Tab-separated table of C-alpha atoms in Angstrom:
chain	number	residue	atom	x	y	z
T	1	UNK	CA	19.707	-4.141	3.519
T	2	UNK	CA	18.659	-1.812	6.253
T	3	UNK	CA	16.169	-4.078	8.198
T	4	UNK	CA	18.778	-7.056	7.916
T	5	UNK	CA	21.555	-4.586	8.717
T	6	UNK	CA	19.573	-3.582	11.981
T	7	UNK	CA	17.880	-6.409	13.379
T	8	UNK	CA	21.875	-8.128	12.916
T	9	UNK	CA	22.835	-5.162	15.278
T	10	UNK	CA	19.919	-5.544	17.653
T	11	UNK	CA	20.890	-8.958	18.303
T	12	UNK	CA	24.883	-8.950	18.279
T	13	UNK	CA	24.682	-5.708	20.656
T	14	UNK	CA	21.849	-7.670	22.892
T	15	UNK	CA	24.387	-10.576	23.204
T	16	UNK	CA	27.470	-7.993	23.775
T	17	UNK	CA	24.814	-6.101	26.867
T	18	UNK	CA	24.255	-9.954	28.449
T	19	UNK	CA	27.949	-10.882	28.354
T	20	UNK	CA	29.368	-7.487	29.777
T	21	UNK	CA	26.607	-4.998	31.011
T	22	UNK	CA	26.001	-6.013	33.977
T	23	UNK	CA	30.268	-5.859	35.137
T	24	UNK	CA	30.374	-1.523	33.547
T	25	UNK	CA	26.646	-1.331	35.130
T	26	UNK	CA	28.593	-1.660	38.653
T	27	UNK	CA	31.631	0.373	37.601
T	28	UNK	CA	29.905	3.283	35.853
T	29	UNK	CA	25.950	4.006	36.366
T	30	UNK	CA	24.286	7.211	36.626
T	31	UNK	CA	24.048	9.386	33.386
T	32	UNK	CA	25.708	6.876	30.776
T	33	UNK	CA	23.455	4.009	32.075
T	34	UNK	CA	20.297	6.242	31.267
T	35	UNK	CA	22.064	7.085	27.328
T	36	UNK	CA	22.782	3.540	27.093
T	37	UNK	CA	19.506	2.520	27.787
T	38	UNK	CA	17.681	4.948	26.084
T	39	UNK	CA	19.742	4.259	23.038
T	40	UNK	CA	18.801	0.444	22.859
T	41	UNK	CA	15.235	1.506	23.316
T	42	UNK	CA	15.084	3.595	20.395
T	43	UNK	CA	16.898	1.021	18.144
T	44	UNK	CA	14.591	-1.464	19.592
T	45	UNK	CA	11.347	1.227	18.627
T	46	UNK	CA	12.954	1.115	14.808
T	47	UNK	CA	13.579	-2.162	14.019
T	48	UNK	CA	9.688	-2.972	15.979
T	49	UNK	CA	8.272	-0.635	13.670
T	50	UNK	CA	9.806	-1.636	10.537
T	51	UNK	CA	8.356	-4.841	11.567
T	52	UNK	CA	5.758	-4.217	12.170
T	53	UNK	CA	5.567	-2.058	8.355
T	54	UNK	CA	6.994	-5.223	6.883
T	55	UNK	CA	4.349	-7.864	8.521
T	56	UNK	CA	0.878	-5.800	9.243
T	57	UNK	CA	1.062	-2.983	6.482
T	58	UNK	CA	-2.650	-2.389	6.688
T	59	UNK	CA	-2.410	-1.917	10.293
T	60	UNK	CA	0.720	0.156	10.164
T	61	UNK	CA	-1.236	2.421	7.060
T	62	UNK	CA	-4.272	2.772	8.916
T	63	UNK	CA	-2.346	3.723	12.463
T	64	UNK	CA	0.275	6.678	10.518
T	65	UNK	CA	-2.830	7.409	8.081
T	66	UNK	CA	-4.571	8.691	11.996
T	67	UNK	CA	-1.040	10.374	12.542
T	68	UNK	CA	-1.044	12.390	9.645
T	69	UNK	CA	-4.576	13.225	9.960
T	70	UNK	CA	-3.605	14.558	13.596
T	71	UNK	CA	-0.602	16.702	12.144
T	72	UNK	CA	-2.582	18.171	9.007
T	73	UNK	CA	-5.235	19.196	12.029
T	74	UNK	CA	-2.124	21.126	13.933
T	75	UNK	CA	-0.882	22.707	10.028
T	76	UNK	CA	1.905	20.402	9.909
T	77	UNK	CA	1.195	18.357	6.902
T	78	UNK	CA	-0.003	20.681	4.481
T	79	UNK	CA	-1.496	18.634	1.830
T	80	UNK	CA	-2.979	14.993	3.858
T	81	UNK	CA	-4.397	13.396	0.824
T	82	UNK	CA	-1.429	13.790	-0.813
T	83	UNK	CA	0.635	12.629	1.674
T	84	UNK	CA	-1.539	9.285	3.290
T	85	UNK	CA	-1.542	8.148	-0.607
T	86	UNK	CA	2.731	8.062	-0.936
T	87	UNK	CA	2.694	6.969	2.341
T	88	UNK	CA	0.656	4.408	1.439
T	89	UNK	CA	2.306	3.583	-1.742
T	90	UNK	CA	5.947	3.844	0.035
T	91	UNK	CA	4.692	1.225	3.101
T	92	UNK	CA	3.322	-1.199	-0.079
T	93	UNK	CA	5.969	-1.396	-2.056
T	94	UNK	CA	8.275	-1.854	1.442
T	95	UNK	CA	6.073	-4.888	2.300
T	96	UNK	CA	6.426	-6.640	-1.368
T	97	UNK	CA	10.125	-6.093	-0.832
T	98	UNK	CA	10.259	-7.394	1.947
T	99	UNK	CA	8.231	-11.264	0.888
T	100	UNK	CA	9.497	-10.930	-2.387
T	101	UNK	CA	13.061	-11.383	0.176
T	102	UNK	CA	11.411	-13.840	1.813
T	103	UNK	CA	12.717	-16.151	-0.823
T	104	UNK	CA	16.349	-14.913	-0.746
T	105	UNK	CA	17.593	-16.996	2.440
T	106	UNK	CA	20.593	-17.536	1.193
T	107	UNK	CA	21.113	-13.829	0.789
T	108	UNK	CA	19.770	-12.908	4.255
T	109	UNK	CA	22.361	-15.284	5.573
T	110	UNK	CA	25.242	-13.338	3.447
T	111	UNK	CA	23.738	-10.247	4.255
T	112	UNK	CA	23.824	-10.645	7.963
T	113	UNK	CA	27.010	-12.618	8.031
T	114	UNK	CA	28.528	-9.720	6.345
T	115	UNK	CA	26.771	-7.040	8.720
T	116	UNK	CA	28.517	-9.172	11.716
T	117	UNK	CA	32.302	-8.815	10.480
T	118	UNK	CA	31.229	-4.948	9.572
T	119	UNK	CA	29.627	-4.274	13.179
T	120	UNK	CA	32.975	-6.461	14.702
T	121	UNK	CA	35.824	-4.527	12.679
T	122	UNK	CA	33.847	-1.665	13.472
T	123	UNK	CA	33.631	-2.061	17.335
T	124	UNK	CA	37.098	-3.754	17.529
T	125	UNK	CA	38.680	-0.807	16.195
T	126	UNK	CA	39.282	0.974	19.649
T	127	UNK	CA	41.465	-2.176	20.655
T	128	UNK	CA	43.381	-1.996	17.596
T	129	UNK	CA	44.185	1.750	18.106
T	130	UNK	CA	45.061	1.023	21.871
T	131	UNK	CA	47.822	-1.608	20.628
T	132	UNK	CA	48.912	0.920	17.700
T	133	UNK	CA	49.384	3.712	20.227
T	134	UNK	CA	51.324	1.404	22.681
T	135	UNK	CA	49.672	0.287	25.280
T	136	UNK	CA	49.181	-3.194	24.764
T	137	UNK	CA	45.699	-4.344	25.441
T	138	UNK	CA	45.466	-8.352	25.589
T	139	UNK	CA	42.878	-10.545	23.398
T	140	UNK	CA	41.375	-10.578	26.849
T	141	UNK	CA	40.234	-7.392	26.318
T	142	UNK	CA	38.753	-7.465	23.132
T	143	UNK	CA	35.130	-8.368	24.286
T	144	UNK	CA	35.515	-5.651	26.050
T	145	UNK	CA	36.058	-3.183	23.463
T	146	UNK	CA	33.417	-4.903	21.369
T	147	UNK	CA	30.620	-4.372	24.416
T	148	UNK	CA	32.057	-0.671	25.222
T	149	UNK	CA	31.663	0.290	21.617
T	150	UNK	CA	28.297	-1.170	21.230
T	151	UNK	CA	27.216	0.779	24.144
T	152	UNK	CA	28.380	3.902	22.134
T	153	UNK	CA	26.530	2.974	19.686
T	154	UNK	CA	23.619	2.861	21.133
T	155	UNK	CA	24.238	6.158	23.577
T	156	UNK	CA	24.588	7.860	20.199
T	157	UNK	CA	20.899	6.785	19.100
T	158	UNK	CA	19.674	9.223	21.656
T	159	UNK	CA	21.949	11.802	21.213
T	160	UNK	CA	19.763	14.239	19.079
T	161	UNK	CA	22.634	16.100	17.541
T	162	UNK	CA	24.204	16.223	13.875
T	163	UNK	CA	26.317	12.924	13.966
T	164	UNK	CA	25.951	12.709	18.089
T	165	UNK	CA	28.925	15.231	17.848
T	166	UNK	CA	29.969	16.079	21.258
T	167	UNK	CA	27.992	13.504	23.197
T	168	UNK	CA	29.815	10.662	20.947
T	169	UNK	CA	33.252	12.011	22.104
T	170	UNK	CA	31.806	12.407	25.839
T	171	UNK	CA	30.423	8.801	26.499
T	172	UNK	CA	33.439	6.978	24.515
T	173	UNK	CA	36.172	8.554	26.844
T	174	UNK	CA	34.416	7.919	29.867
T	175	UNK	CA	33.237	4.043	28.953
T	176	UNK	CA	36.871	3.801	27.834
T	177	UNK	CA	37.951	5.975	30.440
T	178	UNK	CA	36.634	3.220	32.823
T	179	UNK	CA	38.462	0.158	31.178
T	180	UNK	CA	41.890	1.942	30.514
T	181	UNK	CA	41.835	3.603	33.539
T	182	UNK	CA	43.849	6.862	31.991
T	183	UNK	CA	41.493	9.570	30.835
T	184	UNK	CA	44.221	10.876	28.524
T	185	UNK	CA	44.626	7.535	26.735
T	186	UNK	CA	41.060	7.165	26.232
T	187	UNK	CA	40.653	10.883	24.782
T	188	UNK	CA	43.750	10.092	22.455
T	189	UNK	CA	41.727	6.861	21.412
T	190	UNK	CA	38.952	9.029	21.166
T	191	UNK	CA	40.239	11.209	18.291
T	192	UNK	CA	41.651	8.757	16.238
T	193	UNK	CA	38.578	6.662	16.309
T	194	UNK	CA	36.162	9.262	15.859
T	195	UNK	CA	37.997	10.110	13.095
T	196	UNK	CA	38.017	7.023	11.584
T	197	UNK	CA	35.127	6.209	11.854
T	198	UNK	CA	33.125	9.700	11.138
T	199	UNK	CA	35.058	11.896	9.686
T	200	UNK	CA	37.021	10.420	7.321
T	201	UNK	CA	34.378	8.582	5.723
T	202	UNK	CA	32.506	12.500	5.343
T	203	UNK	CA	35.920	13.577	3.857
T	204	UNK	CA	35.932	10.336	1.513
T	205	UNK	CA	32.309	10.984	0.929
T	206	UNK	CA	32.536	14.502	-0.388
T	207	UNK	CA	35.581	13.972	-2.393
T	208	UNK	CA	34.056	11.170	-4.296
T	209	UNK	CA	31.020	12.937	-4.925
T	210	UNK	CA	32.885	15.957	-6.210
T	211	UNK	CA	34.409	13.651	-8.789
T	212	UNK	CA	31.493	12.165	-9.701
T	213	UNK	CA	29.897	15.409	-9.870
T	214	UNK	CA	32.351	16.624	-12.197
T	215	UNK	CA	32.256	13.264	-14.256
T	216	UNK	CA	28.759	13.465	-14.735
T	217	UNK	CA	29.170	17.125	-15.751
T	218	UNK	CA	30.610	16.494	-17.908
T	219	UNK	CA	29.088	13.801	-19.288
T	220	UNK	CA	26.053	15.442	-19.835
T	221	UNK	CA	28.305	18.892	-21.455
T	222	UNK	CA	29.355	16.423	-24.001
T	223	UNK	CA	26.190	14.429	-24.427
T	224	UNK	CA	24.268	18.226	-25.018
T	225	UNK	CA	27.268	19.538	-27.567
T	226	UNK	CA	27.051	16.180	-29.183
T	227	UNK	CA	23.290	16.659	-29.595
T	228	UNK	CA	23.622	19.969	-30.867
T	229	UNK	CA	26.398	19.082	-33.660
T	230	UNK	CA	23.759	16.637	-34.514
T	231	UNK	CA	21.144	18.918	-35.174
T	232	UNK	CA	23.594	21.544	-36.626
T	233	UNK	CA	24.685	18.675	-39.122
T	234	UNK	CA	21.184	17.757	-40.080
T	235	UNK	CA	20.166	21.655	-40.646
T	236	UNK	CA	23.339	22.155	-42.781
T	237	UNK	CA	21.856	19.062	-44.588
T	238	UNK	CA	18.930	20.155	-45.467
T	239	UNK	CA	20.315	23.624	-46.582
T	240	UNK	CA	22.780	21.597	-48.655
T	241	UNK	CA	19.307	19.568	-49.995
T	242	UNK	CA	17.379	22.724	-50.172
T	243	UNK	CA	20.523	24.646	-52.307
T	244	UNK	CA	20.837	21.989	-55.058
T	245	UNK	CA	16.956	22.460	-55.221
T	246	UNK	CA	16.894	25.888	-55.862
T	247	UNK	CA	19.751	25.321	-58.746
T	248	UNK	CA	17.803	22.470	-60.570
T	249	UNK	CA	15.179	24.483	-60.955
């Protein structure tokens, strides 16, 4: 799902960048230009390398098999035998995957189809705040918002920071800053889409796994004391067996 997921985002971002870069290169420039870029190249490096994992494994083993044997020199990797074997065994089994997939072109082509709407909900979402707060932004603009929050997307790649946090915020109000022309707008569509689209799905995330948690707890509690009576049952059994035994004899 991941390589499908990214080389889908790779390609609908490269399309947004032809349509519009070139129009916010003029406007904006500078610092954002180099995040922007920067960004795309290291999305570009991932999905290259898994790739390149997914076609030449041998190659990819034998070049990250030198790269281990460089760290365990510097006491990095502490144990390199250990290590070049489940790397090994993690790249193989990622290459079967991957032609065993192969096969599945019919679910690449749901799986990517479904990655577009995500990536296009997800980037509209700006534009859809905009309207919500009252200032009417016209389908015109929706391209627009699609290409701004791609670039932000890609700035945030490069950000090397717990969830981008702070250099997210900082590159969305000024791209947006650009297009709405109100810095106070864009910081107000700032917070409710950073919101959205962070931290309530970390909020969602950590209730759900405290139910869970507590689900499974209990689960398990119930599975062990169910165990237990089982054992106390059979013990009393044999007691019981052991007792009319005794009084035969």
């Amino acid at each position: 799902d991941f390589i499908i997921f990214q080389t889908t985002l790779m390609i609908y971002v490269t399309i947004l960048f032809f349509l519009r870069y070139s129009y916010y290169v003029e406007i904006m420039g500078g610092i954002l230009l180099v995040f922007i870029l920067a960004g795309y190249g290291v999305n570009l490096a991932i999905i290259v390398v898994l790739w390149t994992m997914a076609l030449f494994p041998k190659l990819y083993v034998k070049l990250s098999g030198n790269v281990v044997r460089i760290l365990a020199k510097f006491k990095i990797v502490k144990d390199k035998e250990k290590t070049l074997v489940t790397w090994s065994e993690q790249v193989m089994s990622f290459t079967k995957e991957i032609k065993r997939l192969h096969h599945e072109k019919m679910l690449i082509l749901k799986t990517a189809v479904l990655s577009v709407l995500r990536m296009s909900v997800q980037f509209s979402l700006p534009w859809v705040i905009a309207n919500a707060l009252g200032h009417p932004l016209g389908i015109e603009y929706l391209l627009d918002c699609l290409a701004l929050s791609s670039f932000v997307m890609m700035a945030n790649a490069f950000i090397p920071i717990p969830g981008s946090s702070g250099g997210t915020e900082f590159v969305f109000t000024m791209l947006y800053g650009y297009l709405l022309q109100d810095s106070a707008l864009a910081s107000s569509i700032m917070i409710l889409w950073r919101f959205s689209t962070y931290h309530f799905i970390m909020i969602a995330g950590a209730i759900t796994f405290v139910i869970l948690k507590h689900k499974y707890t209990k689960e398990r509690i119930k599975e062990r004391f169910g165990r237990v009576k089982k054992v106390n049952s059979q013990i009393s059994e044999k007691r019981k067996d052991s007792t009319r035994y005794v009084c035969r004899i």
